[in-house]
């Protein structure tokens, strides 16, 4: 008999990708069919995850920004849709600053059976299995866990474990071929620059990106600039007629293919960094400390983390930098980024590198 399990992660693409190992753990249980409930920005990512049978999309008024108004009719529709699937169980994946209880209430009204989540607040009858986040006595979910491990801990509390041989890395289904998108660059080692981010506080200055692109090109490493359909002006400014501009020309699956062929990605704390980790590509992470790097840095891939992690904006969760001049990232010079790429791809600047540059994957994981 099929057991229908709903996994909930209501955030954007990067957060959904970080939930991938937990989803695989749920899907590995015999007889289990996994549905994913996510926000509109996470839908594409959800459809790339192994183990997901169905993706459901909901614009949650307590997660999405800007938030939609709360209307009884909208909530009634969501409850009816959830009830129509007769879920036996739900696993609610949340970050440390989020509560699962509003979603749990809707699931209770929809008749969902067993519900698991992590809540600081008393859950009453809303959760059947509760993890208490924190670092104090009686707490069972440490606050400094990387997001994929936090999600795995919540799934584990519900009784779901990764199968033997699954190391818990991020993963996506096989990306489509992207040779036609990349053109001649597809046959050479190349680096990807992804200058955009969902919020301004996580963006490296455009001029810094442009200078880094030109420096890498002069060293003989082609640069590919990527971004969404609303970022064409940004990617064009960074490419500046020198790099290959793919702004608005790839969906998330194609972007995965572009990243899979790259020797490294240069990006902020954004979905592209987690997508690179999911295809095993090293990352130069321009990480603004508005959220902790320990939780959201690229997971289990070679990486160099740049940015002042002790800056005054630390742990503010600010969308716009609260410090004049955005020093945590603007202080990172393009030369530092080029040096970081060189550390991840030691063949940079040498002749006759060919595709042997893929040995980069043997660089030690973590900040190097």
PDB file of C-alpha atoms in Angstrom, residues 169-170 259-260 262-263 274-283 300-302 358 360-361:
ATOM      1  CA  UNK A 169      25.134  15.678  -0.855  1.00  0.00           C
ATOM      2  CA  UNK A 170      22.922  17.991  -2.854  1.00  0.00           C
ATOM      3  CA  UNK A 259      27.226  24.900 -14.090  1.00  0.00           C
ATOM      4  CA  UNK A 260      27.999  21.197 -14.430  1.00  0.00           C
ATOM      5  CA  UNK A 262      32.182  24.850 -15.442  1.00  0.00           C
ATOM      6  CA  UNK A 263      35.475  24.669 -13.565  1.00  0.00           C
ATOM      7  CA  UNK A 274      23.436  25.574  -4.227  1.00  0.00           C
ATOM      8  CA  UNK A 275      22.710  24.425  -7.774  1.00  0.00           C
ATOM      9  CA  UNK A 276      26.471  24.345  -8.428  1.00  0.00           C
ATOM     10  CA  UNK A 277      26.919  22.229  -5.304  1.00  0.00           C
ATOM     11  CA  UNK A 278      24.186  19.896  -6.564  1.00  0.00           C
ATOM     12  CA  UNK A 279      26.165  19.217  -9.762  1.00  0.00           C
ATOM     13  CA  UNK A 280      29.543  19.051  -7.973  1.00  0.00           C
ATOM     14  CA  UNK A 281      31.047  22.310  -9.227  1.00  0.00           C
ATOM     15  CA  UNK A 282      33.367  24.295  -6.890  1.00  0.00           C
ATOM     16  CA  UNK A 283      32.179  27.713  -5.729  1.00  0.00           C
ATOM     17  CA  UNK A 300      29.985  19.548   0.484  1.00  0.00           C
ATOM     18  CA  UNK A 301      31.840  20.970  -2.525  1.00  0.00           C
ATOM     19  CA  UNK A 302      35.266  22.613  -2.837  1.00  0.00           C
ATOM     20  CA  UNK A 358      38.128  18.679 -13.974  1.00  0.00           C
ATOM     21  CA  UNK A 360      39.648  20.452  -9.498  1.00  0.00           C
ATOM     22  CA  UNK A 361      37.095  18.284  -7.736  1.00  0.00           C
TER      23      UNK A 361
END
